[in-house]
Amino acid sequence: MKRICVITTSRADYGYLYWIMKGIQAKDKLEGDGSMELSVICPLNHQAWDNIVDEFRFIYATEPINSIADYGRFYTECLNLFQRSYIAPDIVVILGDRFELLAAATAALLLNIPIAHLHGAETTLGAFDNEIKNSITQMATYHFTATHKYAENVARMRGLCNPNHHNCLYKYNFDEIRYADSHIYSVGSPGLDWLTRTKLLSKQELQQYVSIDLNQPFIVACLHPTTKEPDHEAAHALNFMAALTSTDEQILLISPNCDPKNDVIRQVAQATAKNFPKIHIVSNLDHIVYLSLLQYAEFMVGNSSSGIIESASFDLPSVSVGNRQAGRIRGNNIFDCPCETEAILTAIDRAREWNATVGKCDNPYGDGKSSERIVKILEEIP
């Protein structure tokens, strides 16, 4: 039996990993003779902790992760857990570019445990996530990318694209693309699988989770720290909130992640919300609740990757603010602008115009069948 250990540290990556974890667990028969066995490592302050414990069998907790100061401790905890006989993974699955995931990847690398990396080689120039993501790509053995372009990026990073490698890509299975003589697979984004595998909630079902009136127009907003521009975080937060207060819609504002300077954004947001009752701040949302809200929102605004990856599946215009997501592949529903109040408001006007005149787009991140492809490939790995 192949032992697969999945690392999840927040609700954000859990939404992308959920169906992969379910698929691996389904291969693990209760008699213990299945093709794969799943273990999960996550911190005690994981926003979906109760859900994870309810859904999965072998869960191993680490101390809470609240800031970059917890990096070293998480590395040590992963290093110790990977060496336990009851976990001893054959493959460690890691998604994305969070700083704590680099710690987990380093632990796996030093123990010679192959890493399967999801959402690698995506350019996000405004955050140190970019360098972290590329570091994990270099450490990983198996690569599951969200688009064909990102598969090409991984191949270049791994030295597989050269003049003598004429036919880098060939069909692997269904809509998957695999690089010849490698383990690079373009499978799409597993975050979209919820749209094909679950039923989204109605307004009536959603209302219990939020304090805004879902029968009135609302915007979904989120501003994370732009970690390469820490000296500008306070100004960015003030500009962002000033733009939001100038709109007519209700604002559902999702709190920032735990990157450095997140406290600056939180303080500005909370101070602004006290004077503008239309701004409703939420710490986090269940993934299906979050996706269900997107089907009713007027548009998105902020610098979350969700504003680029998930938004297109809802034909939802999205204003991408600042440099955090600079370089990421986007659909024609994305409107980029600097983090300046007037620029944000101009981009919002363009988003409204697009919604009224175009209103349709293709999502470059896949078809909602990524998880089953990933699970199948993991199962077939010798």
GROMACS .gro file of N, CA, C and O in nm, residues 161-249:
model
  356
  161CYS      N    1   1.312   2.163  -2.114
  161CYS     CA    2   1.283   2.225  -2.243
  161CYS      C    3   1.413   2.272  -2.306
  161CYS      O    4   1.480   2.360  -2.255
  162ASN      N    5   1.449   2.212  -2.418
  162ASN     CA    6   1.571   2.249  -2.488
  162ASN      C    7   1.552   2.216  -2.636
  162ASN      O    8   1.455   2.149  -2.674
  163PRO      N    9   1.640   2.263  -2.723
  163PRO     CA   10   1.622   2.243  -2.867
  163PRO      C   11   1.612   2.097  -2.909
  163PRO      O   12   1.554   2.065  -3.012
  164ASN      N   13   1.665   2.007  -2.830
  164ASN     CA   14   1.660   1.865  -2.864
  164ASN      C   15   1.536   1.796  -2.811
  164ASN      O   16   1.518   1.676  -2.831
  165HIS      N   17   1.454   1.872  -2.738
  165HIS     CA   18   1.333   1.814  -2.678
  165HIS      C   19   1.213   1.869  -2.755
  165HIS      O   20   1.138   1.952  -2.707
  166HIS      N   21   1.197   1.822  -2.879
  166HIS     CA   22   1.102   1.885  -2.972
  166HIS      C   23   0.957   1.867  -2.928
  166HIS      O   24   0.877   1.959  -2.938
  167ASN      N   25   0.923   1.751  -2.883
  167ASN     CA   26   0.784   1.723  -2.848
  167ASN      C   27   0.772   1.704  -2.697
  167ASN      O   28   0.759   1.593  -2.647
  168CYS      N   29   0.783   1.815  -2.627
  168CYS     CA   30   0.781   1.809  -2.481
  168CYS      C   31   0.652   1.747  -2.429
  168CYS      O   32   0.652   1.670  -2.334
  169LEU      N   33   0.540   1.784  -2.491
  169LEU     CA   34   0.411   1.745  -2.437
  169LEU      C   35   0.348   1.630  -2.516
  169LEU      O   36   0.359   1.623  -2.637
  170TYR      N   37   0.284   1.540  -2.443
  170TYR     CA   38   0.201   1.443  -2.511
  170TYR      C   39   0.081   1.410  -2.423
  170TYR      O   40   0.084   1.430  -2.303
  171LYS      N   41  -0.023   1.356  -2.484
  171LYS     CA   42  -0.144   1.327  -2.410
  171LYS      C   43  -0.117   1.215  -2.310
  171LYS      O   44  -0.060   1.112  -2.344
  172TYR      N   45  -0.160   1.237  -2.187
  172TYR     CA   46  -0.145   1.133  -2.084
  172TYR      C   47  -0.276   1.059  -2.065
  172TYR      O   48  -0.282   0.938  -2.072
  173ASN      N   49  -0.381   1.129  -2.042
  173ASN     CA   50  -0.511   1.065  -2.020
  173ASN      C   51  -0.618   1.173  -2.023
  173ASN      O   52  -0.603   1.277  -1.960
  174PHE      N   53  -0.724   1.150  -2.097
  174PHE     CA   54  -0.832   1.246  -2.108
  174PHE      C   55  -0.778   1.383  -2.147
  174PHE      O   56  -0.714   1.398  -2.249
  175ASP      N   57  -0.799   1.483  -2.060
  175ASP     CA   58  -0.754   1.618  -2.093
  175ASP      C   59  -0.620   1.651  -2.028
  175ASP      O   60  -0.578   1.765  -2.028
  176GLU      N   61  -0.555   1.550  -1.971
  176GLU     CA   62  -0.428   1.576  -1.906
  176GLU      C   63  -0.317   1.588  -2.009
  176GLU      O   64  -0.322   1.532  -2.116
  177ILE      N   65  -0.216   1.662  -1.972
  177ILE     CA   66  -0.095   1.674  -2.053
  177ILE      C   67   0.023   1.633  -1.964
  177ILE      O   68   0.032   1.673  -1.850
  178ARG      N   69   0.109   1.551  -2.021
  178ARG     CA   70   0.227   1.510  -1.946
  178ARG      C   71   0.352   1.539  -2.027
  178ARG      O   72   0.354   1.517  -2.148
  179TYR      N   73   0.455   1.586  -1.959
  179TYR     CA   74   0.583   1.604  -2.025
  179TYR      C   75   0.651   1.469  -2.040
  179TYR      O   76   0.657   1.390  -1.945
  180ALA      N   77   0.702   1.444  -2.160
  180ALA     CA   78   0.770   1.318  -2.186
  180ALA      C   79   0.886   1.298  -2.089
  180ALA      O   80   0.959   1.392  -2.058
  181ASP      N   81   0.902   1.174  -2.043
  181ASP     CA   82   1.015   1.137  -1.957
  181ASP      C   83   1.022   1.223  -1.831
  181ASP      O   84   1.131   1.256  -1.783
  182SER      N   85   0.909   1.259  -1.776
  182SER     CA   86   0.908   1.339  -1.655
  182SER      C   87   0.782   1.309  -1.578
  182SER      O   88   0.700   1.227  -1.617
  183HIS      N   89   0.764   1.379  -1.468
  183HIS     CA   90   0.642   1.366  -1.388
  183HIS      C   91   0.579   1.504  -1.374
  183HIS      O   92   0.554   1.552  -1.264
  184ILE      N   93   0.554   1.568  -1.487
  184ILE     CA   94   0.489   1.698  -1.491
  184ILE      C   95   0.353   1.680  -1.559
  184ILE      O   96   0.347   1.641  -1.676
  185TYR      N   97   0.247   1.707  -1.486
  185TYR     CA   98   0.113   1.684  -1.537
  185TYR      C   99   0.031   1.814  -1.531
  185TYR      O  100   0.024   1.877  -1.426
  186SER      N  101  -0.029   1.851  -1.641
  186SER     CA  102  -0.120   1.964  -1.643
  186SER      C  103  -0.261   1.910  -1.623
  186SER      O  104  -0.318   1.847  -1.713
  187VAL      N  105  -0.317   1.931  -1.506
  187VAL     CA  106  -0.444   1.868  -1.470
  187VAL      C  107  -0.556   1.969  -1.439
  187VAL      O  108  -0.670   1.930  -1.419
  188GLY      N  109  -0.523   2.098  -1.434
  188GLY     CA  110  -0.622   2.197  -1.394
  188GLY      C  111  -0.618   2.221  -1.244
  188GLY      O  112  -0.546   2.154  -1.170
  189SER      N  113  -0.696   2.317  -1.198
  189SER     CA  114  -0.699   2.352  -1.057
  189SER      C  115  -0.803   2.270  -0.981
  189SER      O  116  -0.922   2.275  -1.014
  190PRO      N  117  -0.761   2.195  -0.878
  190PRO     CA  118  -0.859   2.116  -0.801
  190PRO      C  119  -0.957   2.201  -0.722
  190PRO      O  120  -1.060   2.150  -0.676
  191GLY      N  121  -0.929   2.331  -0.708
  191GLY     CA  122  -1.023   2.418  -0.639
  191GLY      C  123  -1.155   2.433  -0.712
  191GLY      O  124  -1.258   2.467  -0.652
  192LEU      N  125  -1.154   2.405  -0.843
  192LEU     CA  126  -1.277   2.416  -0.922
  192LEU      C  127  -1.363   2.290  -0.915
  192LEU      O  128  -1.477   2.290  -0.963
  193ASP      N  129  -1.313   2.185  -0.853
  193ASP     CA  130  -1.387   2.059  -0.850
  193ASP      C  131  -1.517   2.067  -0.771
  193ASP      O  132  -1.609   1.990  -0.793
  194TRP      N  133  -1.521   2.161  -0.677
  194TRP     CA  134  -1.645   2.180  -0.601
  194TRP      C  135  -1.762   2.214  -0.692
  194TRP      O  136  -1.878   2.179  -0.662
  195LEU      N  137  -1.734   2.279  -0.803
  195LEU     CA  138  -1.841   2.325  -0.892
  195LEU      C  139  -1.902   2.210  -0.971
  195LEU      O  140  -2.012   2.223  -1.024
  196THR      N  141  -1.831   2.099  -0.981
  196THR     CA  142  -1.885   1.983  -1.053
  196THR      C  143  -1.925   1.870  -0.959
  196THR      O  144  -1.994   1.778  -1.000
  197ARG      N  145  -1.883   1.878  -0.832
  197ARG     CA  146  -1.906   1.766  -0.741
  197ARG      C  147  -2.001   1.798  -0.626
  197ARG      O  148  -2.037   1.709  -0.548
  198THR      N  149  -2.039   1.924  -0.613
  198THR     CA  150  -2.132   1.962  -0.507
  198THR      C  151  -2.236   2.059  -0.562
  198THR      O  152  -2.215   2.124  -0.664
  199LYS      N  153  -2.344   2.072  -0.488
  199LYS     CA  154  -2.448   2.169  -0.523
  199LYS      C  155  -2.425   2.296  -0.441
  199LYS      O  156  -2.415   2.290  -0.318
  200LEU      N  157  -2.415   2.409  -0.509
  200LEU     CA  158  -2.396   2.535  -0.439
  200LEU      C  159  -2.522   2.572  -0.361
  200LEU      O  160  -2.633   2.531  -0.395
  201LEU      N  161  -2.504   2.652  -0.257
  201LEU     CA  162  -2.614   2.688  -0.169
  201LEU      C  163  -2.698   2.801  -0.229
  201LEU      O  164  -2.647   2.888  -0.300
  202SER      N  165  -2.825   2.798  -0.198
  202SER     CA  166  -2.916   2.905  -0.240
  202SER      C  167  -2.899   3.026  -0.149
  202SER      O  168  -2.836   3.017  -0.043
  203LYS      N  169  -2.954   3.138  -0.189
  203LYS     CA  170  -2.948   3.258  -0.104
  203LYS      C  171  -3.010   3.231   0.033
  203LYS      O  172  -2.957   3.274   0.136
  204GLN      N  173  -3.119   3.159   0.034
  204GLN     CA  174  -3.186   3.129   0.159
  204GLN      C  175  -3.096   3.044   0.250
  204GLN      O  176  -3.085   3.068   0.370
  205GLU      N  177  -3.028   2.947   0.193
  205GLU     CA  178  -2.938   2.862   0.270
  205GLU      C  179  -2.814   2.939   0.316
  205GLU      O  180  -2.760   2.915   0.425
  206LEU      N  181  -2.769   3.033   0.234
  206LEU     CA  182  -2.648   3.109   0.265
  206LEU      C  183  -2.669   3.213   0.373
  206LEU      O  184  -2.575   3.247   0.447
  207GLN      N  185  -2.789   3.265   0.385
  207GLN     CA  186  -2.812   3.382   0.469
  207GLN      C  187  -2.769   3.359   0.614
  207GLN      O  188  -2.724   3.453   0.682
  208GLN      N  189  -2.777   3.237   0.662
  208GLN     CA  190  -2.740   3.208   0.801
  208GLN      C  191  -2.591   3.227   0.829
  208GLN      O  192  -2.549   3.242   0.944
  209TYR      N  193  -2.509   3.229   0.722
  209TYR     CA  194  -2.364   3.236   0.740
  209TYR      C  195  -2.308   3.378   0.731
  209TYR      O  196  -2.192   3.400   0.768
  210VAL      N  197  -2.388   3.472   0.684
  210VAL     CA  198  -2.338   3.609   0.666
  210VAL      C  199  -2.440   3.709   0.717
  210VAL      O  200  -2.560   3.681   0.722
  211SER      N  201  -2.391   3.827   0.755
  211SER     CA  202  -2.480   3.930   0.809
  211SER      C  203  -2.529   4.028   0.704
  211SER      O  204  -2.615   4.111   0.731
  212ILE      N  205  -2.472   4.023   0.583
  212ILE     CA  206  -2.523   4.110   0.476
  212ILE      C  207  -2.657   4.058   0.426
  212ILE      O  208  -2.690   3.941   0.444
  213ASP      N  209  -2.733   4.146   0.362
  213ASP     CA  210  -2.861   4.107   0.303
  213ASP      C  211  -2.834   4.058   0.161
  213ASP      O  212  -2.802   4.135   0.071
  214LEU      N  213  -2.847   3.928   0.141
  214LEU     CA  214  -2.812   3.869   0.012
  214LEU      C  215  -2.910   3.906  -0.099
  214LEU      O  216  -2.884   3.880  -0.216
  215ASN      N  217  -3.021   3.968  -0.061
  215ASN     CA  218  -3.116   4.013  -0.164
  215ASN      C  219  -3.081   4.152  -0.216
  215ASN      O  220  -3.147   4.204  -0.306
  216GLN      N  221  -2.977   4.212  -0.157
  216GLN     CA  222  -2.928   4.340  -0.203
  216GLN      C  223  -2.788   4.323  -0.262
  216GLN      O  224  -2.715   4.231  -0.226
  217PRO      N  225  -2.749   4.410  -0.356
  217PRO     CA  226  -2.617   4.394  -0.421
  217PRO      C  227  -2.502   4.395  -0.320
  217PRO      O  228  -2.503   4.474  -0.224
  218PHE      N  229  -2.404   4.308  -0.343
  218PHE     CA  230  -2.287   4.304  -0.254
  218PHE      C  231  -2.161   4.271  -0.333
  218PHE      O  232  -2.166   4.213  -0.442
  219ILE      N  233  -2.048   4.308  -0.274
  219ILE     CA  234  -1.916   4.285  -0.331
  219ILE      C  235  -1.840   4.192  -0.236
  219ILE      O  236  -1.850   4.205  -0.114
  220VAL      N  237  -1.763   4.098  -0.291
  220VAL     CA  238  -1.672   4.017  -0.211
  220VAL      C  239  -1.533   4.078  -0.224
  220VAL      O  240  -1.481   4.095  -0.335
  221ALA      N  241  -1.474   4.115  -0.111
  221ALA     CA  242  -1.344   4.183  -0.111
  221ALA      C  243  -1.246   4.114  -0.018
  221ALA      O  244  -1.285   4.055   0.083
  222CYS      N  245  -1.118   4.123  -0.053
  222CYS     CA  246  -1.013   4.067   0.034
  222CYS      C  247  -0.879   4.130  -0.005
  222CYS      O  248  -0.844   4.134  -0.123
  223LEU      N  249  -0.806   4.179   0.095
  223LEU     CA  250  -0.673   4.235   0.071
  223LEU      C  251  -0.573   4.163   0.160
  223LEU      O  252  -0.577   4.175   0.282
  224HIS      N  253  -0.483   4.086   0.096
  224HIS     CA  254  -0.374   4.021   0.168
  224HIS      C  255  -0.250   4.112   0.163
  224HIS      O  256  -0.239   4.198   0.075
  225PRO      N  257  -0.155   4.091   0.253
  225PRO     CA  258  -0.030   4.169   0.244
  225PRO      C  259   0.042   4.143   0.113
  225PRO      O  260   0.044   4.030   0.063
  226THR      N  261   0.099   4.247   0.056
  226THR     CA  262   0.189   4.234  -0.059
  226THR      C  263   0.329   4.228   0.000
  226THR      O  264   0.391   4.331   0.026
  227THR      N  265   0.378   4.108   0.024
  227THR     CA  266   0.491   4.088   0.113
  227THR      C  267   0.623   4.148   0.064
  227THR      O  268   0.717   4.163   0.141
  228LYS      N  269   0.630   4.182  -0.064
  228LYS     CA  270   0.750   4.247  -0.115
  228LYS      C  271   0.743   4.399  -0.105
  228LYS      O  272   0.835   4.470  -0.144
  229GLU      N  273   0.630   4.450  -0.053
  229GLU     CA  274   0.613   4.594  -0.038
  229GLU      C  275   0.566   4.627   0.103
  229GLU      O  276   0.466   4.697   0.122
  230PRO      N  277   0.637   4.578   0.207
  230PRO     CA  278   0.587   4.594   0.345
  230PRO      C  279   0.575   4.738   0.391
  230PRO      O  280   0.488   4.771   0.472
  231ASP      N  281   0.659   4.826   0.340
  231ASP     CA  282   0.655   4.966   0.383
  231ASP      C  283   0.532   5.040   0.333
  231ASP      O  284   0.500   5.150   0.383
  232HIS      N  285   0.464   4.982   0.234
  232HIS     CA  286   0.348   5.048   0.175
  232HIS      C  287   0.215   4.987   0.222
  232HIS      O  288   0.109   5.027   0.175
  233GLU      N  289   0.222   4.891   0.315
  233GLU     CA  290   0.102   4.817   0.352
  233GLU      C  291  -0.006   4.906   0.412
  233GLU      O  292  -0.124   4.892   0.380
  234ALA      N  293   0.032   4.999   0.499
  234ALA     CA  294  -0.067   5.088   0.561
  234ALA      C  295  -0.134   5.176   0.456
  234ALA      O  296  -0.257   5.191   0.455
  235ALA      N  297  -0.055   5.233   0.366
  235ALA     CA  298  -0.112   5.318   0.260
  235ALA      C  299  -0.202   5.237   0.169
  235ALA      O  300  -0.310   5.284   0.129
  236HIS      N  301  -0.160   5.115   0.135
  236HIS     CA  302  -0.243   5.029   0.050
  236HIS      C  303  -0.377   4.999   0.118
  236HIS      O  304  -0.483   5.004   0.053
  237ALA      N  305  -0.371   4.968   0.246
  237ALA     CA  306  -0.495   4.936   0.318
  237ALA      C  307  -0.589   5.056   0.322
  237ALA      O  308  -0.710   5.043   0.302
  238LEU      N  309  -0.534   5.175   0.347
  238LEU     CA  310  -0.616   5.296   0.351
  238LEU      C  311  -0.678   5.326   0.215
  238LEU      O  312  -0.796   5.360   0.205
  239ASN      N  313  -0.598   5.311   0.109
  239ASN     CA  314  -0.649   5.335  -0.027
  239ASN      C  315  -0.759   5.235  -0.062
  239ASN      O  316  -0.861   5.270  -0.122
  240PHE      N  317  -0.736   5.109  -0.026
  240PHE     CA  318  -0.831   5.003  -0.057
  240PHE      C  319  -0.964   5.028   0.015
  240PHE      O  320  -1.072   5.022  -0.047
  241MET      N  321  -0.958   5.058   0.142
  241MET     CA  322  -1.080   5.080   0.219
  241MET      C  323  -1.151   5.207   0.173
  241MET      O  324  -1.276   5.211   0.170
  242ALA      N  325  -1.076   5.308   0.134
  242ALA     CA  326  -1.139   5.432   0.083
  242ALA      C  327  -1.217   5.403  -0.044
  242ALA      O  328  -1.327   5.458  -0.065
  243ALA      N  329  -1.163   5.317  -0.129
  243ALA     CA  330  -1.235   5.281  -0.252
  243ALA      C  331  -1.363   5.203  -0.219
  243ALA      O  332  -1.469   5.230  -0.277
  244LEU      N  333  -1.353   5.110  -0.125
  244LEU     CA  334  -1.471   5.031  -0.090
  244LEU      C  335  -1.583   5.118  -0.032
  244LEU      O  336  -1.700   5.097  -0.061
  245THR      N  337  -1.545   5.215   0.047
  245THR     CA  338  -1.649   5.301   0.107
  245THR      C  339  -1.714   5.391   0.004
  245THR      O  340  -1.824   5.446   0.029
  246SER      N  341  -1.653   5.407  -0.113
  246SER     CA  342  -1.708   5.493  -0.218
  246SER      C  343  -1.803   5.419  -0.311
  246SER      O  344  -1.861   5.480  -0.402
  247THR      N  345  -1.819   5.290  -0.292
  247THR     CA  346  -1.912   5.212  -0.374
  247THR      C  347  -2.050   5.212  -0.310
  247THR      O  348  -2.066   5.244  -0.191
  248ASP      N  349  -2.150   5.175  -0.389
  248ASP     CA  350  -2.287   5.173  -0.338
  248ASP      C  351  -2.325   5.040  -0.275
  248ASP      O  352  -2.419   5.033  -0.195
  249GLU      N  353  -2.254   4.933  -0.311
  249GLU     CA  354  -2.292   4.799  -0.267
  249GLU      C  355  -2.249   4.769  -0.123
  249GLU      O  356  -2.162   4.835  -0.067
   0.00000   0.00000   0.00000
